[in-house]
PDB file of C-alpha atoms and ligand atoms in Angstrom:
ATOM      1  CA  MET A   1      79.249  94.382  85.378  1.00  0.00           C
ATOM      2  CA  ALA A   2      81.807  96.916  86.666  1.00  0.00           C
ATOM      3  CA  LEU A   3      84.330  94.436  88.169  1.00  0.00           C
ATOM      4  CA  LEU A   4      84.327  92.155  85.218  1.00  0.00           C
ATOM      5  CA  LYS A   5      84.787  94.897  83.742  1.00  0.00           C
ATOM      6  CA  ASP A   6      87.976  95.797  85.607  1.00  0.00           C
ATOM      7  CA  LEU A   7      89.243  92.624  85.301  1.00  0.00           C
ATOM      8  CA  GLU A   8      89.093  92.355  81.719  1.00  0.00           C
ATOM      9  CA  TRP A   9      91.006  94.996  81.527  1.00  0.00           C
ATOM     10  CA  ARG A  10      94.292  94.388  84.157  1.00  0.00           C
ATOM     11  CA  TYR A  11      96.523  91.599  82.608  1.00  0.00           C
ATOM     12  CA  ALA A  12     100.131  90.601  84.064  1.00  0.00           C
ATOM     13  CA  THR A  13     101.979  93.775  83.367  1.00  0.00           C
ATOM     14  CA  LYS A  14     105.481  93.070  82.154  1.00  0.00           C
ATOM     15  CA  LYS A  15     106.892  96.272  81.526  1.00  0.00           C
ATOM     16  CA  TYR A  16     106.476  98.917  84.144  1.00  0.00           C
ATOM     17  CA  ASP A  17     106.398 102.990  83.144  1.00  0.00           C
ATOM     18  CA  PRO A  18     108.645 104.096  86.030  1.00  0.00           C
ATOM     19  CA  SER A  19     108.284 107.292  86.212  1.00  0.00           C
ATOM     20  CA  LYS A  20     104.890 107.076  86.857  1.00  0.00           C
ATOM     21  CA  LYS A  21     104.338 106.468  90.691  1.00  0.00           C
ATOM     22  CA  VAL A  22     101.564 105.043  92.836  1.00  0.00           C
ATOM     23  CA  SER A  23      99.967 107.819  95.405  1.00  0.00           C
ATOM     24  CA  GLN A  24      99.746 106.962  98.385  1.00  0.00           C
ATOM     25  CA  GLU A  25      95.931 106.937  98.766  1.00  0.00           C
ATOM     26  CA  ASP A  26      95.873 104.139  95.968  1.00  0.00           C
ATOM     27  CA  VAL A  27      98.805 101.938  97.674  1.00  0.00           C
ATOM     28  CA  ASP A  28      96.001 102.063 100.616  1.00  0.00           C
ATOM     29  CA  LYS A  29      93.862 100.670  99.311  1.00  0.00           C
ATOM     30  CA  ILE A  30      95.362  98.187  97.444  1.00  0.00           C
ATOM     31  CA  VAL A  31      96.530  97.419 100.573  1.00  0.00           C
ATOM     32  CA  GLU A  32      93.231  97.809 102.658  1.00  0.00           C
ATOM     33  CA  ALA A  33      91.399  95.057 100.325  1.00  0.00           C
ATOM     34  CA  ALA A  34      94.044  92.703 102.100  1.00  0.00           C
ATOM     35  CA  ARG A  35      93.245  93.529 104.682  1.00  0.00           C
ATOM     36  CA  LEU A  36      89.455  93.050 103.929  1.00  0.00           C
ATOM     37  CA  ALA A  37      90.054  89.788 102.781  1.00  0.00           C
ATOM     38  CA  PRO A  38      87.790  86.657 104.349  1.00  0.00           C
ATOM     39  CA  THR A  39      90.670  84.428 105.973  1.00  0.00           C
ATOM     40  CA  SER A  40      90.260  81.009 107.670  1.00  0.00           C
ATOM     41  CA  SER A  41      88.577  81.288 110.802  1.00  0.00           C
ATOM     42  CA  GLY A  42      89.011  85.035 110.737  1.00  0.00           C
ATOM     43  CA  MET A  43      92.873  84.899 111.984  1.00  0.00           C
ATOM     44  CA  GLN A  44      94.646  86.878 109.062  1.00  0.00           C
ATOM     45  CA  GLN A  45      97.348  84.657 108.722  1.00  0.00           C
ATOM     46  CA  PHE A  46      99.426  87.225 106.449  1.00  0.00           C
ATOM     47  CA  ARG A  47     101.162  90.401 106.881  1.00  0.00           C
ATOM     48  CA  VAL A  48     101.743  92.777 103.249  1.00  0.00           C
ATOM     49  CA  PHE A  49     104.861  95.019 103.003  1.00  0.00           C
ATOM     50  CA  VAL A  50     105.630  97.500 100.669  1.00  0.00           C
ATOM     51  CA  VAL A  51     108.371  98.853  99.268  1.00  0.00           C
ATOM     52  CA  SER A  52     108.931 102.202  97.681  1.00  0.00           C
ATOM     53  CA  SER A  53     112.825 102.611  97.359  1.00  0.00           C
ATOM     54  CA  PRO A  54     114.406 101.860  94.305  1.00  0.00           C
ATOM     55  CA  GLU A  55     117.073 100.952  96.013  1.00  0.00           C
ATOM     56  CA  LEU A  56     115.331  97.764  98.288  1.00  0.00           C
ATOM     57  CA  LYS A  57     113.604  97.593  94.604  1.00  0.00           C
ATOM     58  CA  GLU A  58     116.766  96.978  92.514  1.00  0.00           C
ATOM     59  CA  LYS A  59     117.756  94.342  95.417  1.00  0.00           C
ATOM     60  CA  LEU A  60     114.450  92.521  95.236  1.00  0.00           C
ATOM     61  CA  VAL A  61     115.617  92.219  90.535  1.00  0.00           C
ATOM     62  CA  PRO A  62     118.029  89.401  91.623  1.00  0.00           C
ATOM     63  CA  ILE A  63     115.806  87.424  93.827  1.00  0.00           C
ATOM     64  CA  ALA A  64     113.123  87.845  91.515  1.00  0.00           C
ATOM     65  CA  ASN A  65     115.167  85.859  88.742  1.00  0.00           C
ATOM     66  CA  GLY A  66     117.005  89.208  87.264  1.00  0.00           C
ATOM     67  CA  GLN A  67     112.452  90.315  86.427  1.00  0.00           C
ATOM     68  CA  GLN A  68     112.631  93.925  86.500  1.00  0.00           C
ATOM     69  CA  ILE A  69     109.477  94.021  86.558  1.00  0.00           C
ATOM     70  CA  VAL A  70     110.279  94.539  90.725  1.00  0.00           C
ATOM     71  CA  ALA A  71     112.511  97.653  90.260  1.00  0.00           C
ATOM     72  CA  GLU A  72     110.790  99.091  87.098  1.00  0.00           C
ATOM     73  CA  ALA A  73     107.556  98.849  88.839  1.00  0.00           C
ATOM     74  CA  SER A  74     106.324 102.208  91.648  1.00  0.00           C
ATOM     75  CA  HIS A  75     105.715 100.037  94.320  1.00  0.00           C
ATOM     76  CA  VAL A  76     106.040  96.409  95.284  1.00  0.00           C
ATOM     77  CA  LEU A  77     104.083  94.691  97.905  1.00  0.00           C
ATOM     78  CA  ILE A  78     105.427  91.634 100.023  1.00  0.00           C
ATOM     79  CA  PHE A  79     102.190  89.273 100.949  1.00  0.00           C
ATOM     80  CA  ALA A  80     104.435  86.891 103.891  1.00  0.00           C
ATOM     81  CA  ALA A  81     102.592  84.344 105.190  1.00  0.00           C
ATOM     82  CA  TRP A  82     102.731  83.155 109.787  1.00  0.00           C
ATOM     83  CA  ASP A  83     105.697  80.955 109.327  1.00  0.00           C
ATOM     84  CA  GLN A  84     103.692  78.249 111.867  1.00  0.00           C
ATOM     85  CA  TYR A  85     100.671  78.734 113.928  1.00  0.00           C
ATOM     86  CA  THR A  86     100.810  79.094 117.943  1.00  0.00           C
ATOM     87  CA  ALA A  87      99.008  79.086 121.281  1.00  0.00           C
ATOM     88  CA  GLU A  88      99.387  82.890 121.516  1.00  0.00           C
ATOM     89  CA  ARG A  89      98.326  84.021 117.302  1.00  0.00           C
ATOM     90  CA  ILE A  90      95.805  81.944 117.888  1.00  0.00           C
ATOM     91  CA  ASP A  91      94.868  83.003 121.715  1.00  0.00           C
ATOM     92  CA  SER A  92      95.917  87.236 120.443  1.00  0.00           C
ATOM     93  CA  ILE A  93      93.442  87.367 117.009  1.00  0.00           C
ATOM     94  CA  PHE A  94      90.476  86.089 119.603  1.00  0.00           C
ATOM     95  CA  LYS A  95      91.372  88.330 122.241  1.00  0.00           C
ATOM     96  CA  LEU A  96      90.730  91.125 119.790  1.00  0.00           C
ATOM     97  CA  THR A  97      87.996  89.781 118.358  1.00  0.00           C
ATOM     98  CA  THR A  98      86.347  89.493 121.577  1.00  0.00           C
ATOM     99  CA  GLN A  99      87.524  92.807 122.688  1.00  0.00           C
ATOM    100  CA  GLU A 100      85.889  94.983 119.951  1.00  0.00           C
ATOM    101  CA  ARG A 101      82.651  93.171 119.512  1.00  0.00           C
ATOM    102  CA  GLY A 102      82.107  93.822 123.816  1.00  0.00           C
ATOM    103  CA  LEU A 103      81.907  90.112 124.093  1.00  0.00           C
ATOM    104  CA  PRO A 104      82.081  88.344 127.595  1.00  0.00           C
ATOM    105  CA  SER A 105      85.942  87.548 127.828  1.00  0.00           C
ATOM    106  CA  GLY A 106      87.121  83.576 127.124  1.00  0.00           C
ATOM    107  CA  LYS A 107      83.590  83.700 125.154  1.00  0.00           C
ATOM    108  CA  PHE A 108      85.984  81.984 122.493  1.00  0.00           C
ATOM    109  CA  ASN A 109      87.420  79.397 124.439  1.00  0.00           C
ATOM    110  CA  ASP A 110      85.739  76.036 122.778  1.00  0.00           C
ATOM    111  CA  TYR A 111      86.801  77.027 119.254  1.00  0.00           C
ATOM    112  CA  THR A 112      90.380  78.695 119.654  1.00  0.00           C
ATOM    113  CA  ASN A 113      90.800  74.944 121.965  1.00  0.00           C
ATOM    114  CA  ARG A 114      89.816  73.418 118.647  1.00  0.00           C
ATOM    115  CA  LEU A 115      91.826  75.499 116.278  1.00  0.00           C
ATOM    116  CA  LYS A 116      95.062  74.286 118.722  1.00  0.00           C
ATOM    117  CA  ALA A 117      93.979  70.437 118.250  1.00  0.00           C
ATOM    118  CA  VAL A 118      93.683  70.621 115.053  1.00  0.00           C
ATOM    119  CA  TYR A 119      97.040  73.318 114.116  1.00  0.00           C
ATOM    120  CA  LEU A 120      98.949  72.961 116.939  1.00  0.00           C
ATOM    121  CA  LYS A 121      99.972  69.480 116.132  1.00  0.00           C
ATOM    122  CA  GLN A 122     100.488  70.066 112.486  1.00  0.00           C
ATOM    123  CA  THR A 123     104.321  70.834 111.312  1.00  0.00           C
ATOM    124  CA  PRO A 124     105.713  73.812 110.514  1.00  0.00           C
ATOM    125  CA  GLU A 125     105.801  73.191 106.645  1.00  0.00           C
ATOM    126  CA  GLU A 126     102.077  71.831 107.149  1.00  0.00           C
ATOM    127  CA  ASN A 127     100.829  75.097 108.909  1.00  0.00           C
ATOM    128  CA  PHE A 128     102.610  77.923 106.350  1.00  0.00           C
ATOM    129  CA  VAL A 129     100.416  74.937 103.423  1.00  0.00           C
ATOM    130  CA  HIS A 130      97.473  76.155 105.703  1.00  0.00           C
ATOM    131  CA  THR A 131      98.521  80.004 106.180  1.00  0.00           C
ATOM    132  CA  ALA A 132     100.086  81.043 102.575  1.00  0.00           C
ATOM    133  CA  ARG A 133      97.051  79.787 101.402  1.00  0.00           C
ATOM    134  CA  GLN A 134      95.383  83.056 103.761  1.00  0.00           C
ATOM    135  CA  ALA A 135      97.653  84.617 101.299  1.00  0.00           C
ATOM    136  CA  TYR A 136      96.622  84.320  98.304  1.00  0.00           C
ATOM    137  CA  ILE A 137      92.901  85.257  98.846  1.00  0.00           C
ATOM    138  CA  GLY A 138      94.242  88.692  99.749  1.00  0.00           C
ATOM    139  CA  PHE A 139      96.310  89.131  96.824  1.00  0.00           C
ATOM    140  CA  GLY A 140      93.226  88.250  95.016  1.00  0.00           C
ATOM    141  CA  LEU A 141      91.344  90.504  96.094  1.00  0.00           C
ATOM    142  CA  SER A 142      95.096  93.748  95.881  1.00  0.00           C
ATOM    143  CA  ILE A 143      94.431  92.782  92.229  1.00  0.00           C
ATOM    144  CA  ALA A 144      91.260  93.448  91.233  1.00  0.00           C
ATOM    145  CA  GLN A 145      91.149  96.388  94.073  1.00  0.00           C
ATOM    146  CA  ALA A 146      94.158  97.483  91.547  1.00  0.00           C
ATOM    147  CA  ALA A 147      92.924  96.828  88.337  1.00  0.00           C
ATOM    148  CA  GLU A 148      89.405  98.550  90.054  1.00  0.00           C
ATOM    149  CA  LEU A 149      91.767 101.713  89.664  1.00  0.00           C
ATOM    150  CA  LYS A 150      93.192 101.616  86.759  1.00  0.00           C
ATOM    151  CA  ILE A 151      96.582 100.415  88.029  1.00  0.00           C
ATOM    152  CA  ASP A 152      97.973  97.655  86.757  1.00  0.00           C
ATOM    153  CA  ALA A 153      99.614  94.483  89.076  1.00  0.00           C
ATOM    154  CA  THR A 154     101.766  91.267  88.248  1.00  0.00           C
ATOM    155  CA  PRO A 155     101.331  88.843  90.359  1.00  0.00           C
ATOM    156  CA  MET A 156     104.547  86.877  90.810  1.00  0.00           C
ATOM    157  CA  GLU A 157     105.494  84.064  92.864  1.00  0.00           C
ATOM    158  CA  GLY A 158     108.483  83.237  90.683  1.00  0.00           C
ATOM    159  CA  PHE A 159     111.700  84.083  92.961  1.00  0.00           C
ATOM    160  CA  ASN A 160     114.096  82.910  95.697  1.00  0.00           C
ATOM    161  CA  ASN A 161     111.295  83.140  98.886  1.00  0.00           C
ATOM    162  CA  GLN A 162     114.243  82.199 100.762  1.00  0.00           C
ATOM    163  CA  GLN A 163     116.369  85.359  99.314  1.00  0.00           C
ATOM    164  CA  LEU A 164     113.557  87.091 100.650  1.00  0.00           C
ATOM    165  CA  ASP A 165     113.176  86.162 104.097  1.00  0.00           C
ATOM    166  CA  GLU A 166     116.372  86.909 104.282  1.00  0.00           C
ATOM    167  CA  LEU A 167     116.514  90.353 102.967  1.00  0.00           C
ATOM    168  CA  LEU A 168     113.841  91.891 104.685  1.00  0.00           C
ATOM    169  CA  ASP A 169     114.550  89.733 108.096  1.00  0.00           C
ATOM    170  CA  LEU A 170     111.359  88.259 107.748  1.00  0.00           C
ATOM    171  CA  ARG A 171     112.239  85.417 109.952  1.00  0.00           C
ATOM    172  CA  SER A 172     112.261  87.094 112.573  1.00  0.00           C
ATOM    173  CA  LYS A 173     108.788  88.236 112.443  1.00  0.00           C
ATOM    174  CA  GLY A 174     107.591  84.676 112.529  1.00  0.00           C
ATOM    175  CA  LEU A 175     106.852  85.559 109.121  1.00  0.00           C
ATOM    176  CA  LYS A 176     107.441  84.006 105.537  1.00  0.00           C
ATOM    177  CA  SER A 177     107.074  85.534 101.918  1.00  0.00           C
ATOM    178  CA  VAL A 178     104.426  83.790  99.632  1.00  0.00           C
ATOM    179  CA  LEU A 179     103.955  86.646  96.988  1.00  0.00           C
ATOM    180  CA  MET A 180     105.093  89.745  95.132  1.00  0.00           C
ATOM    181  CA  LEU A 181     102.863  92.735  93.576  1.00  0.00           C
ATOM    182  CA  PRO A 182     104.597  95.191  91.749  1.00  0.00           C
ATOM    183  CA  ILE A 183     102.210  98.124  90.775  1.00  0.00           C
ATOM    184  CA  GLY A 184     102.163 100.765  88.772  1.00  0.00           C
ATOM    185  CA  TYR A 185     101.452 102.360  85.041  1.00  0.00           C
ATOM    186  CA  ARG A 186     101.672 100.321  81.685  1.00  0.00           C
ATOM    187  CA  ASP A 187     104.478 100.564  79.351  1.00  0.00           C
ATOM    188  CA  GLU A 188     102.517 101.100  76.845  1.00  0.00           C
ATOM    189  CA  GLU A 189     105.022 101.523  73.870  1.00  0.00           C
ATOM    190  CA  ASN A 190     107.279  99.077  75.105  1.00  0.00           C
ATOM    191  CA  ASP A 191     104.710  96.250  77.122  1.00  0.00           C
ATOM    192  CA  TRP A 192     104.811  92.431  74.708  1.00  0.00           C
ATOM    193  CA  LEU A 193     101.778  91.274  76.742  1.00  0.00           C
ATOM    194  CA  LEU A 194      99.953  94.640  76.348  1.00  0.00           C
ATOM    195  CA  PRO A 195      98.637  93.604  72.984  1.00  0.00           C
ATOM    196  CA  MET A 196      97.754  90.199  72.776  1.00  0.00           C
ATOM    197  CA  LYS A 197      94.020  88.791  73.684  1.00  0.00           C
ATOM    198  CA  LYS A 198      93.237  87.182  76.582  1.00  0.00           C
ATOM    199  CA  VAL A 199      93.097  83.464  76.723  1.00  0.00           C
ATOM    200  CA  ARG A 200      91.152  81.424  79.083  1.00  0.00           C
ATOM    201  CA  ASN A 201      89.387  77.958  79.106  1.00  0.00           C
ATOM    202  CA  PRO A 202      85.827  78.804  77.298  1.00  0.00           C
ATOM    203  CA  LYS A 203      82.888  79.332  80.328  1.00  0.00           C
ATOM    204  CA  GLU A 204      81.313  75.542  79.257  1.00  0.00           C
ATOM    205  CA  GLU A 205      84.534  74.142  79.753  1.00  0.00           C
ATOM    206  CA  PHE A 206      85.085  76.061  82.914  1.00  0.00           C
ATOM    207  CA  ALA A 207      82.163  76.353  85.132  1.00  0.00           C
ATOM    208  CA  VAL A 208      79.878  72.605  85.595  1.00  0.00           C
ATOM    209  CA  GLU A 209      76.312  72.738  86.144  1.00  0.00           C
ATOM    210  CA  LEU A 210      75.329  70.030  87.848  1.00  0.00           C
TER     211      LEU A 210
HETATM  212  C1  FMN B 301     100.163  82.896  91.748  1.00  0.00           C
HETATM  213  C2  FMN B 301     100.871  83.486  90.847  1.00  0.00           C
HETATM  214  C3  FMN B 301     102.709  83.828  90.064  1.00  0.00           C
HETATM  215  C4  FMN B 301     102.577  84.545  89.114  1.00  0.00           C
HETATM  216  N1  FMN B 301     104.048  84.767  88.924  1.00  0.00           N
HETATM  217  C5  FMN B 301     104.007  85.187  87.844  1.00  0.00           C
HETATM  218  C6  FMN B 301     105.941  85.429  87.349  1.00  0.00           C
HETATM  219  O1  FMN B 301     106.426  85.026  89.071  1.00  0.00           O
HETATM  220  N2  FMN B 301     106.220  86.473  86.976  1.00  0.00           N
HETATM  221  C7  FMN B 301     105.265  87.218  85.742  1.00  0.00           C
HETATM  222  O2  FMN B 301     105.534  87.408  84.309  1.00  0.00           O
HETATM  223  N3  FMN B 301     103.996  86.493  86.231  1.00  0.00           N
HETATM  224  C8  FMN B 301     103.521  85.652  86.867  1.00  0.00           C
HETATM  225  N4  FMN B 301     102.196  85.855  86.721  1.00  0.00           N
HETATM  226  C9  FMN B 301     100.608  86.059  85.520  1.00  0.00           C
HETATM  227  C10 FMN B 301     100.783  84.625  85.491  1.00  0.00           C
HETATM  228  O3  FMN B 301     101.470  84.069  83.824  1.00  0.00           O
HETATM  229  C11 FMN B 301      99.386  85.607  84.923  1.00  0.00           C
HETATM  230  O4  FMN B 301      98.987  86.044  85.018  1.00  0.00           O
HETATM  231  C12 FMN B 301      98.591  84.353  83.442  1.00  0.00           C
HETATM  232  O5  FMN B 301      99.406  84.461  82.726  1.00  0.00           O
HETATM  233  C13 FMN B 301      97.395  85.332  83.352  1.00  0.00           C
HETATM  234  O6  FMN B 301      97.388  86.032  82.119  1.00  0.00           O
HETATM  235  P1  FMN B 301      97.119  87.731  82.871  1.00  0.00           P
HETATM  236  O7  FMN B 301      97.050  87.809  84.215  1.00  0.00           O
HETATM  237  O8  FMN B 301      97.495  88.727  82.135  1.00  0.00           O
HETATM  238  O9  FMN B 301      95.738  87.469  82.571  1.00  0.00           O
HETATM  239  C14 FMN B 301     101.740  84.566  87.846  1.00  0.00           C
HETATM  240  C15 FMN B 301     100.037  84.665  88.014  1.00  0.00           C
HETATM  241  C16 FMN B 301     100.031  84.369  89.117  1.00  0.00           C
HETATM  242  C17 FMN B 301      98.434  84.175  89.992  1.00  0.00           C
END
């Protein structure tokens, strides 16, 4: 119930108070929610970049089609996903799981072979469609965690992904940007969206009982 109240409270904040900063402790919690997200086969196919530097946030404005939100927010989280699957990436996470759980080496070999048979046959573009989906799961949990802390957030995909990848040199890290999440504190006086009713489809249309 508390979570639903937080989700009703949150909205896609359009104007931030640039003088209010999110504490490092709270930024860490919002990132941790994404780290704890479930992902397909547990491969954690995405990473989160935390931008707090005013200079770097300013550079995000033209990339975000002039949306000032990214400069005025306290921090901007950037969710980036693997540009493709590789055998090394698949092996690496299962090696970690094997070690952390104290399992015999090679325990997941059959499983990783099946994953490789599926993903390594696909194009990098097809792979990225799948890895990017995983980023959305973490993104949703970060938004919910921010709301629980009464920190505002704006989900954003309205930006030029290629330009952002270049700015952050993501391609050299084998990543491509998926989403931005500015976080901070709403400017109560000047945000046009704040007084507006939250609009959703009626429950009986949304959930279909079979
Ligand atoms: C994936 C995604 C991308 C979005 N991109 C933008 C964006 O680029 N700029 C923006 O102002 N809002 C953006 N939004 C906010 C949506 O318009 C907003 O979440 C939706 O209208 C519902 O309103 P609420 O979040 O206030 O409840 C995005 C939302 C999502 C989930």
